[in-house]
mmCIF file of C-alpha atoms in Angstrom:
data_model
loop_
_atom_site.group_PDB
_atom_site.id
_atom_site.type_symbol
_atom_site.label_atom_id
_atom_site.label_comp_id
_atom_site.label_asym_id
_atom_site.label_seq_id
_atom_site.Cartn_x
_atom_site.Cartn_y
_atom_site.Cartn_z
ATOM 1 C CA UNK A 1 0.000 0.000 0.000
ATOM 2 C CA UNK A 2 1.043 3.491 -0.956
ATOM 3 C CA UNK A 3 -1.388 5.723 -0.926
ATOM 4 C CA UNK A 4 -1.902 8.563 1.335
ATOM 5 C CA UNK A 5 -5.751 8.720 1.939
ATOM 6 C CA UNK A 6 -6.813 12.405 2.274
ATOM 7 C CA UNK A 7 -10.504 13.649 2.489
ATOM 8 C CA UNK A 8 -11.606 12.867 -0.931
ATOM 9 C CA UNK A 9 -15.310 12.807 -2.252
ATOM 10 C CA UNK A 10 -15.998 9.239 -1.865
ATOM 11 C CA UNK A 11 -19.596 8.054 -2.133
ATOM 12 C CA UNK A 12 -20.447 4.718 -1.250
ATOM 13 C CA UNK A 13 -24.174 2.778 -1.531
ATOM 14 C CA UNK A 14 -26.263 1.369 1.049
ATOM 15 C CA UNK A 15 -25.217 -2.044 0.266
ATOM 16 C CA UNK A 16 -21.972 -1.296 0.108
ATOM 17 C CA UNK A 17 -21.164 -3.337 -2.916
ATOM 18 C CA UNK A 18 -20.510 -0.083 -4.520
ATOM 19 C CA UNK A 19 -18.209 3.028 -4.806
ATOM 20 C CA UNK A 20 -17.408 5.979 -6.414
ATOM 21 C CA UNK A 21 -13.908 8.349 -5.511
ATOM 22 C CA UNK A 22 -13.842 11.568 -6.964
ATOM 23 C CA UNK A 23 -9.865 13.259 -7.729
ATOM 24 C CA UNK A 24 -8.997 16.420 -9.044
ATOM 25 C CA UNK A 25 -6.695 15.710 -11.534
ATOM 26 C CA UNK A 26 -3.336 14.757 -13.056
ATOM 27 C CA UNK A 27 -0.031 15.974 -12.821
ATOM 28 C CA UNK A 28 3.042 16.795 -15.209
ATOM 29 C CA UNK A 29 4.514 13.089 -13.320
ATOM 30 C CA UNK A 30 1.787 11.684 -14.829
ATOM 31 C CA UNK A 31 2.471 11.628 -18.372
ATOM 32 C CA UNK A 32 5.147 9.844 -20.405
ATOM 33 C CA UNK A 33 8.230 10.797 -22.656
ATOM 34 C CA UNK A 34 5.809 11.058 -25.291
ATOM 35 C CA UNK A 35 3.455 12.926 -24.044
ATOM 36 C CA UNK A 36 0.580 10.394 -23.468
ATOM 37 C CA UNK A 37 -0.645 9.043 -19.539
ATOM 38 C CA UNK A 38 1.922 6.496 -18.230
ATOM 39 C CA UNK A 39 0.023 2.809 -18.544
ATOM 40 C CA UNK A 40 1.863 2.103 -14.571
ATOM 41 C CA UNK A 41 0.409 5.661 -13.331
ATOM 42 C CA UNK A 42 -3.037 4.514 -14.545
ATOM 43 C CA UNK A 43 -1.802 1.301 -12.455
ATOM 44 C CA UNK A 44 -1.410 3.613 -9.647
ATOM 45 C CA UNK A 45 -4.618 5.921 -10.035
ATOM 46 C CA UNK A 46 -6.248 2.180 -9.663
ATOM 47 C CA UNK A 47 -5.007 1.498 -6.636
ATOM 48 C CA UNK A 48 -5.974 4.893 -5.274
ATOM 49 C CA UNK A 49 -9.096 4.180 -6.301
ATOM 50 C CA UNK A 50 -8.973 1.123 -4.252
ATOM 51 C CA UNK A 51 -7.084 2.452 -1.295
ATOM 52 C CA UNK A 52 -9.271 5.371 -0.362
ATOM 53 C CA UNK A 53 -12.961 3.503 -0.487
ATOM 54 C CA UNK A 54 -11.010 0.696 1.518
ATOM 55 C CA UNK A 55 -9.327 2.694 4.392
ATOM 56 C CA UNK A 56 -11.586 6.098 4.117
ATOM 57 C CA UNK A 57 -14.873 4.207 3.529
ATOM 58 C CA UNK A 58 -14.341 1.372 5.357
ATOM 59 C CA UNK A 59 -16.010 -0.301 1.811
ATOM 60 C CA UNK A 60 -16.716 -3.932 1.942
ATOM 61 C CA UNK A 61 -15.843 -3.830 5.579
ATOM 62 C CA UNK A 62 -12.019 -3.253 4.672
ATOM 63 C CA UNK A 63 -11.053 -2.108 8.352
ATOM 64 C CA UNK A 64 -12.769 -4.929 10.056
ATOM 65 C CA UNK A 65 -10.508 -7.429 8.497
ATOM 66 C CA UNK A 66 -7.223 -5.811 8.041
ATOM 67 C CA UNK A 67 -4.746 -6.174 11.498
ATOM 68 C CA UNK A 68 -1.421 -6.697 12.512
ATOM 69 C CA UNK A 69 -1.644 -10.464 11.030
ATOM 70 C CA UNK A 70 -4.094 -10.282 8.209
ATOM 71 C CA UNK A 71 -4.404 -7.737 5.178
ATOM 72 C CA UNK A 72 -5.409 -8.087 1.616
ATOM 73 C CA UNK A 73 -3.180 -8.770 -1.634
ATOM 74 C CA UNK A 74 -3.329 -8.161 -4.775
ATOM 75 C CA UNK A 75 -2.454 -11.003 -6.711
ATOM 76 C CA UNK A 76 -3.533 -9.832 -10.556
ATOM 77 C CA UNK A 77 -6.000 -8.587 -12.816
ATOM 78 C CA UNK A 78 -6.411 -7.377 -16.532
ATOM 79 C CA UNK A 79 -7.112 -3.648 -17.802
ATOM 80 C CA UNK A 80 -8.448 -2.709 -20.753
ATOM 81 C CA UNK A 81 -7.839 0.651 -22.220
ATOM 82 C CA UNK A 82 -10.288 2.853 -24.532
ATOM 83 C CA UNK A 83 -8.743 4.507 -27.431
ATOM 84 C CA UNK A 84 -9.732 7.994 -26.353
ATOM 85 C CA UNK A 85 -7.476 7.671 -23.020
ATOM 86 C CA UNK A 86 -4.316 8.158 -25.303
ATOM 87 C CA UNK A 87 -6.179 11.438 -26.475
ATOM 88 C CA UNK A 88 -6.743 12.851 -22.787
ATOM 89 C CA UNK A 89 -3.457 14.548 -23.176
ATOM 90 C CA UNK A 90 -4.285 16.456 -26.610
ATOM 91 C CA UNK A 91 -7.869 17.306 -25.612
ATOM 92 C CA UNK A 92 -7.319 18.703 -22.530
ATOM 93 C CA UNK A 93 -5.389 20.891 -20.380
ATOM 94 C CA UNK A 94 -6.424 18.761 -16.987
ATOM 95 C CA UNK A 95 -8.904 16.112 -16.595
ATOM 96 C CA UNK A 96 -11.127 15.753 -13.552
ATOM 97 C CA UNK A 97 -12.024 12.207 -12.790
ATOM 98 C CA UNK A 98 -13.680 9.493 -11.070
ATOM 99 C CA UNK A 99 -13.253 5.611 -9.996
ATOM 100 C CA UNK A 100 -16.241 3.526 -9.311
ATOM 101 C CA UNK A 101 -15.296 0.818 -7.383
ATOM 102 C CA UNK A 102 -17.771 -2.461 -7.558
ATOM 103 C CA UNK A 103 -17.485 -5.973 -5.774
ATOM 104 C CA UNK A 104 -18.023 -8.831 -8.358
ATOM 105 C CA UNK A 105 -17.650 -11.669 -6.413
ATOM 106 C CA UNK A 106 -16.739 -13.508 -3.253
ATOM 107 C CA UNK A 107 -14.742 -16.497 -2.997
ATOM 108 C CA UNK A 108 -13.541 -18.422 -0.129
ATOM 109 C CA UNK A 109 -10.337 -16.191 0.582
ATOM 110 C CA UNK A 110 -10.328 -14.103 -2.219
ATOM 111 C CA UNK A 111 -12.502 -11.411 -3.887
ATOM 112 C CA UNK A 112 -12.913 -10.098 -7.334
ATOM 113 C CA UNK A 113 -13.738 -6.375 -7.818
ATOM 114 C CA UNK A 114 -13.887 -3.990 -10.893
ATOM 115 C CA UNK A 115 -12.948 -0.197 -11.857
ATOM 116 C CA UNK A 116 -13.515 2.028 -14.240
ATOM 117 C CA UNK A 117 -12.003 5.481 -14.710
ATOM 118 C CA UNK A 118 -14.356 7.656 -15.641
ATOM 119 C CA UNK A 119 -13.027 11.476 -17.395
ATOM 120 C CA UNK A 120 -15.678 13.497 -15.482
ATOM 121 C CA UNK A 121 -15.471 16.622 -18.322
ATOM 122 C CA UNK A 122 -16.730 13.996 -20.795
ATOM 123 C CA UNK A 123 -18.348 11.256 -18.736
ATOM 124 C CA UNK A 124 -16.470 8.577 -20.983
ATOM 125 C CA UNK A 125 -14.971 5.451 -19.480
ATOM 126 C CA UNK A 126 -11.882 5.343 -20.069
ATOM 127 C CA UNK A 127 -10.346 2.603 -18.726
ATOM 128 C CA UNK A 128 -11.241 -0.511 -16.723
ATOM 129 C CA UNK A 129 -9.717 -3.024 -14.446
ATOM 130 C CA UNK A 130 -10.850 -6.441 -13.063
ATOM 131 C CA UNK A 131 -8.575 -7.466 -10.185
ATOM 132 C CA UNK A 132 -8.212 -10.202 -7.723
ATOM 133 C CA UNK A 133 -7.467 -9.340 -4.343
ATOM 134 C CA UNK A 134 -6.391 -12.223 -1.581
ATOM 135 C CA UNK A 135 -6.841 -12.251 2.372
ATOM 136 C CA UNK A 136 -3.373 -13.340 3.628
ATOM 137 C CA UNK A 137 -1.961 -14.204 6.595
ATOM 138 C CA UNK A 138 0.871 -11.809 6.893
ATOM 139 C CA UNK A 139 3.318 -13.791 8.566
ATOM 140 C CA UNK A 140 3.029 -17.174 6.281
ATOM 141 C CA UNK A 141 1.946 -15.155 3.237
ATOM 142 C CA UNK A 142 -0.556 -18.229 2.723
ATOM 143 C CA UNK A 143 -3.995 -17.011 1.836
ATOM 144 C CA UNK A 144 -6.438 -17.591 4.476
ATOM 145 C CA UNK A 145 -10.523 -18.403 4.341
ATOM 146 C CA UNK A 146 -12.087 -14.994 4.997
ATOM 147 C CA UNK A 147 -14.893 -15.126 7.782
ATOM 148 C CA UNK A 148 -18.181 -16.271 7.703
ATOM 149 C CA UNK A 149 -19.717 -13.744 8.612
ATOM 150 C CA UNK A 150 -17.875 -11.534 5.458
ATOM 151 C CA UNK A 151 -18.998 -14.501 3.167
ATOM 152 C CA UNK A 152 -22.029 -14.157 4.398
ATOM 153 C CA UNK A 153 -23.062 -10.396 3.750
ATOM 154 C CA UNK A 154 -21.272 -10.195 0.339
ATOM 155 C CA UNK A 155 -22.246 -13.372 -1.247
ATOM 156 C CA UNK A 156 -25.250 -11.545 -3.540
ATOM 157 C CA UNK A 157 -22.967 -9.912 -4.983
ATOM 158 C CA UNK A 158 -22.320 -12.915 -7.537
ATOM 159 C CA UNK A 159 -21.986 -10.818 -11.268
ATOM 160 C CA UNK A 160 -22.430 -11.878 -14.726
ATOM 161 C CA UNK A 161 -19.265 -10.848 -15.262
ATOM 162 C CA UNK A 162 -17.632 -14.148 -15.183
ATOM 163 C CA UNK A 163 -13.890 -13.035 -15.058
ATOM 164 C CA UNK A 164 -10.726 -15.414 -15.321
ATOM 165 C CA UNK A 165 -7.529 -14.867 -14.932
ATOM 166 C CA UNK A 166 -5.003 -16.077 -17.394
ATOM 167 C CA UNK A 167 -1.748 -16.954 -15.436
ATOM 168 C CA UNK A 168 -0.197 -19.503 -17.462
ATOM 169 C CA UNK A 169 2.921 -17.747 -18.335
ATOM 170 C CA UNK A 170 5.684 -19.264 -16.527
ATOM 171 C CA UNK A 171 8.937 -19.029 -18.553
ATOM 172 C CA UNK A 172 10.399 -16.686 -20.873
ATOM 173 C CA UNK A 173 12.287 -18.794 -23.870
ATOM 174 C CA UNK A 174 16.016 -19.144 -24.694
ATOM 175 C CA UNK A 175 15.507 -16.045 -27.243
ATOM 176 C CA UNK A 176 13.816 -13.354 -25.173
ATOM 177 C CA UNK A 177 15.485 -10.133 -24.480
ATOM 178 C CA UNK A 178 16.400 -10.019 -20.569
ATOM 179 C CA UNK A 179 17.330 -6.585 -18.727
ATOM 180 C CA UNK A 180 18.660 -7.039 -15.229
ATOM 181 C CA UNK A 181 18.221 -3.977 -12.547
ATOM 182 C CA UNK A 182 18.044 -3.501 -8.756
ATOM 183 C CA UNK A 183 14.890 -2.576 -7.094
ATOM 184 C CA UNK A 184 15.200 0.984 -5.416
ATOM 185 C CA UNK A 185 13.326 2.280 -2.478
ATOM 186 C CA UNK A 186 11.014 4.288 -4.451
ATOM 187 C CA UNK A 187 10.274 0.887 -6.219
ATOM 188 C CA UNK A 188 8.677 -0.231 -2.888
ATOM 189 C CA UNK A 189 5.592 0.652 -1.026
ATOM 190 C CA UNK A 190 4.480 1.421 2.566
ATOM 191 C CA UNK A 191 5.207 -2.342 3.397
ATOM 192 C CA UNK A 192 8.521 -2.683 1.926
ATOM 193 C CA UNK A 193 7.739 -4.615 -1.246
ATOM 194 C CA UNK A 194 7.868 -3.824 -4.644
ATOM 195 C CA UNK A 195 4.726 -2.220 -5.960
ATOM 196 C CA UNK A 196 2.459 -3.349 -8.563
ATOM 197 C CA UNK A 197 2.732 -0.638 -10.840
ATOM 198 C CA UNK A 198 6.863 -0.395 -10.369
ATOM 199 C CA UNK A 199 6.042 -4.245 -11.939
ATOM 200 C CA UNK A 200 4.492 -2.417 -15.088
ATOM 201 C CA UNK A 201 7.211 0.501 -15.378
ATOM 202 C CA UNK A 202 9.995 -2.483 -15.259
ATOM 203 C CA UNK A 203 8.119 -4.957 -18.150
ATOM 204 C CA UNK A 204 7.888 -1.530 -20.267
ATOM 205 C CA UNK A 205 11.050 0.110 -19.768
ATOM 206 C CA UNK A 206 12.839 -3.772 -20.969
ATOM 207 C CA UNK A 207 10.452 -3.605 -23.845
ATOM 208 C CA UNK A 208 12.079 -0.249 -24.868
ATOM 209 C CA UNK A 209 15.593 -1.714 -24.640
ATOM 210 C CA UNK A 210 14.306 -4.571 -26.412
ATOM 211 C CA UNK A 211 13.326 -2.294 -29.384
ATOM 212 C CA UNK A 212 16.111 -0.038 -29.418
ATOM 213 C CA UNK A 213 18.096 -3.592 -29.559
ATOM 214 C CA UNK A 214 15.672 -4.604 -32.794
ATOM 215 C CA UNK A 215 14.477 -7.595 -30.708
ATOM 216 C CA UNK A 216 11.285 -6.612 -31.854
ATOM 217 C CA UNK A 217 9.825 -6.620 -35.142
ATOM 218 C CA UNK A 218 6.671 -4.992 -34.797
ATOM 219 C CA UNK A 219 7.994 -1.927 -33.257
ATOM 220 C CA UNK A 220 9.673 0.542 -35.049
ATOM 221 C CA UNK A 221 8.964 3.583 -33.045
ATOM 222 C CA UNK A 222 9.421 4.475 -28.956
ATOM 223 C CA UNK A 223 7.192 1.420 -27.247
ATOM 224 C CA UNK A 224 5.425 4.817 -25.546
ATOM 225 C CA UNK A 225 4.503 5.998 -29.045
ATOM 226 C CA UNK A 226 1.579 2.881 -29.141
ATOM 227 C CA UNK A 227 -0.918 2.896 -27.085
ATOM 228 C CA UNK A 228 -2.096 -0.013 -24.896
ATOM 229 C CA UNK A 229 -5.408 -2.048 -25.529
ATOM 230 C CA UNK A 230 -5.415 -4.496 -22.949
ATOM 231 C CA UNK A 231 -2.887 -5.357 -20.280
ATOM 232 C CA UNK A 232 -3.131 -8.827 -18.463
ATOM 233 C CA UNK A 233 -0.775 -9.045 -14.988
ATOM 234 C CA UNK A 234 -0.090 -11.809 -12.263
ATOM 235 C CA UNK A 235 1.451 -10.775 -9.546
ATOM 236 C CA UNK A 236 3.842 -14.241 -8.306
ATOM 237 C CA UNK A 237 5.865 -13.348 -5.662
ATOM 238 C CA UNK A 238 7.411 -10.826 -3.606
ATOM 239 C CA UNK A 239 10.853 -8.406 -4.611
ATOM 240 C CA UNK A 240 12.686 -6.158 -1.316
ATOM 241 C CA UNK A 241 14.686 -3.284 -1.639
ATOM 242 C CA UNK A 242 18.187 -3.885 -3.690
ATOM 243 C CA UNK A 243 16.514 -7.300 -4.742
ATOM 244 C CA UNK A 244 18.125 -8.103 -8.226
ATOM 245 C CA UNK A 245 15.706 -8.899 -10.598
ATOM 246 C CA UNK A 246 15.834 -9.853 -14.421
ATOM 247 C CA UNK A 247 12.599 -8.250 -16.956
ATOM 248 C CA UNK A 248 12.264 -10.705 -19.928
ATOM 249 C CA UNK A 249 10.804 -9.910 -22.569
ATOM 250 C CA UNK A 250 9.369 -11.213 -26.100
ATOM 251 C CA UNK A 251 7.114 -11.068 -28.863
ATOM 252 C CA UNK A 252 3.962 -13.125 -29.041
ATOM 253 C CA UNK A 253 4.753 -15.954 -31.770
ATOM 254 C CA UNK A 254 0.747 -15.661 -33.229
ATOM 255 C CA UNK A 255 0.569 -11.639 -32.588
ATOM 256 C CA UNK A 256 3.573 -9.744 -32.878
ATOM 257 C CA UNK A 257 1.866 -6.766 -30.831
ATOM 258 C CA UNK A 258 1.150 -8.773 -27.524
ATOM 259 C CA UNK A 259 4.390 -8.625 -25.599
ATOM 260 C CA UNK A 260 5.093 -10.891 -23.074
ATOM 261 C CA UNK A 261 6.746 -9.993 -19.934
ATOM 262 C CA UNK A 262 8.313 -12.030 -16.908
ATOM 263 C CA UNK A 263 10.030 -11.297 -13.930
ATOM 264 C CA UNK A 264 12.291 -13.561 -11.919
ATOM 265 C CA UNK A 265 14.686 -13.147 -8.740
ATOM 266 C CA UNK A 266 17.265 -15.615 -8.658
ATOM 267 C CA UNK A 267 15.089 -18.471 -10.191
ATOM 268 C CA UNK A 268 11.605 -17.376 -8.851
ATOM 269 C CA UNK A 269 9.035 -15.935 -10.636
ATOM 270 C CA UNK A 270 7.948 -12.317 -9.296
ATOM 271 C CA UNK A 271 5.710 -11.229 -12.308
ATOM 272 C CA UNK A 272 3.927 -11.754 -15.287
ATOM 273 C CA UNK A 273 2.786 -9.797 -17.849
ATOM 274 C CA UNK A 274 0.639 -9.750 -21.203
ATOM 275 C CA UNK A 275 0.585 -6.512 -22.786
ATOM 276 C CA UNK A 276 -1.560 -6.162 -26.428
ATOM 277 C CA UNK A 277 -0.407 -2.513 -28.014
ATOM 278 C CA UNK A 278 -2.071 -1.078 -31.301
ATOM 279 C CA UNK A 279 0.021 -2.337 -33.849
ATOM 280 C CA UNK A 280 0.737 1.313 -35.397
ATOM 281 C CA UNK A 281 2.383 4.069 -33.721
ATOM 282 C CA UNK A 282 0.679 7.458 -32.964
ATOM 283 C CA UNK A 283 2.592 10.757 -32.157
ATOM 284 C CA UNK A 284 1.644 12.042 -28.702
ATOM 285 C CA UNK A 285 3.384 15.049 -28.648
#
């Protein structure tokens, strides 16, 4: 967690299945080399829009169930992107926006939520995210059975959306591209492990030394310059502070613009990645 959770508009339903967090903006930190909004801060603006419902509106009974031996983890999730959010930059100067928060389902130790960003000056959806989120025992890091009484109130909330995880990437092959680097301490979050989104900044950062090494085919331009359609993640296992870690990365044999991303220390796997980019660049500057 990494969030600081101030005082913002947060509305939350009866049932409290439901949320919506209201911020104010972006900032010049936001935004790529190329102009267009940084796929890991949109990453981040997720988890804010997580973090502040959770702690601020006590949603889905957050506080009841966090303590000094049990929290929540995130273990993975896909996002999909709308065209338009590459334009955000172009069209506007600043971009109010919201995050609607919404449980999909409740499993035995785990539960599945969505987001959407939502650019409040248009009232388009922008981009949307279906994670998976695990109660853990801190100390073990095994997932534990969340309480009855949890299962009990939140077990309506069964969707339609019937959402499943892909995490059968295990192992990059013999020809991927591998960058090694150290993980810093603004890598790391409140709890001393690497942070989801740092995940996403290392997978696309190796995919721009990959291109600049013409390890890829399909990309001729900066990997910023095309814009991401879908993103799938599983977060493996944990990385510290001045943890070595290698990014490998490689082109999809059947689709050249899916890239496929793992991250090991030593021989275990941290992270895995699918990311699907529009096959053409676009100039965002």
């Amino acid at each position: 967690m990494a969030t600081q959770v101030l005082e913002y508009r947060l509305e939350v339903d009866e049932s409290n299945f439901k949320a919506e967090c209201y911020f104010p903006g972006m900032t010049y930190d936001d935004f790529d080399r190329a102009g267009g909004v940084s796929p890991w801060k949109i990453c981040r603006m997720f988890e804010a829009g997580r973090i502040v419902p959770f702690i601020q509106g006590n949603f889905l009974d957050f506080n009841k169930l966090r303590s000094s031996s049990f929290g929540f983890s995130l273990i993975g999730g896909d996002y999909y992107f709308d065209s338009c959010l590459w334009e955000v930059a172009r069209r506007f100067h600043y971009f109010p926006y919201k995050i609607t928060l919404e449980l999909i389902n409740v499993g035995q130790s785990s539960i599945t939520i969505r987001e959407v960003l939502v650019n409040l000056l248009d009232n388009k959806e922008i981009a949307t995210f279906y994670g998976k989120i695990v109660y853990v025992d801190k100390m073990t890091k095994r997932s534990q059975v969340l309480p009855h009484w949890h299962r009990l109130k939140y077990q309506k909330a069964e969707s339609d959306d019937k959402v499943r995880f892909d995490s059968s990437l295990k192992s990059a092959p013999d020809n991927a591209y591998r960058v090694k680097r150290s993980i810093a301490a603004s890598d790391t979050d409140f709890n001393g492990h690497t942070n989801q989104a740092s995940y996403v900044r290392f997978a696309l950062d190796a995919a721009e030394c990959a291109r600049k090494a013409q390890c890829l085919s399909q990309f001729k331009s900066d990997i910023c310059q095309y814009p991401v359609l879908k993103m799938c993640t599983s977060y493996r296992g944990e990385t510290l502070l001045n943890d070595e870690i290698t990014t490998s990365v490689w082109q999809d044999n059947n689709t050249p613009a899916v890239l496929n991303f793992t991250i090991h220390k030593d021989n275990t796997l941290c992270f895995t990645a699918s990311v699907t980019f529009k096959p053409a660049p676009c100039s965002k500057l």
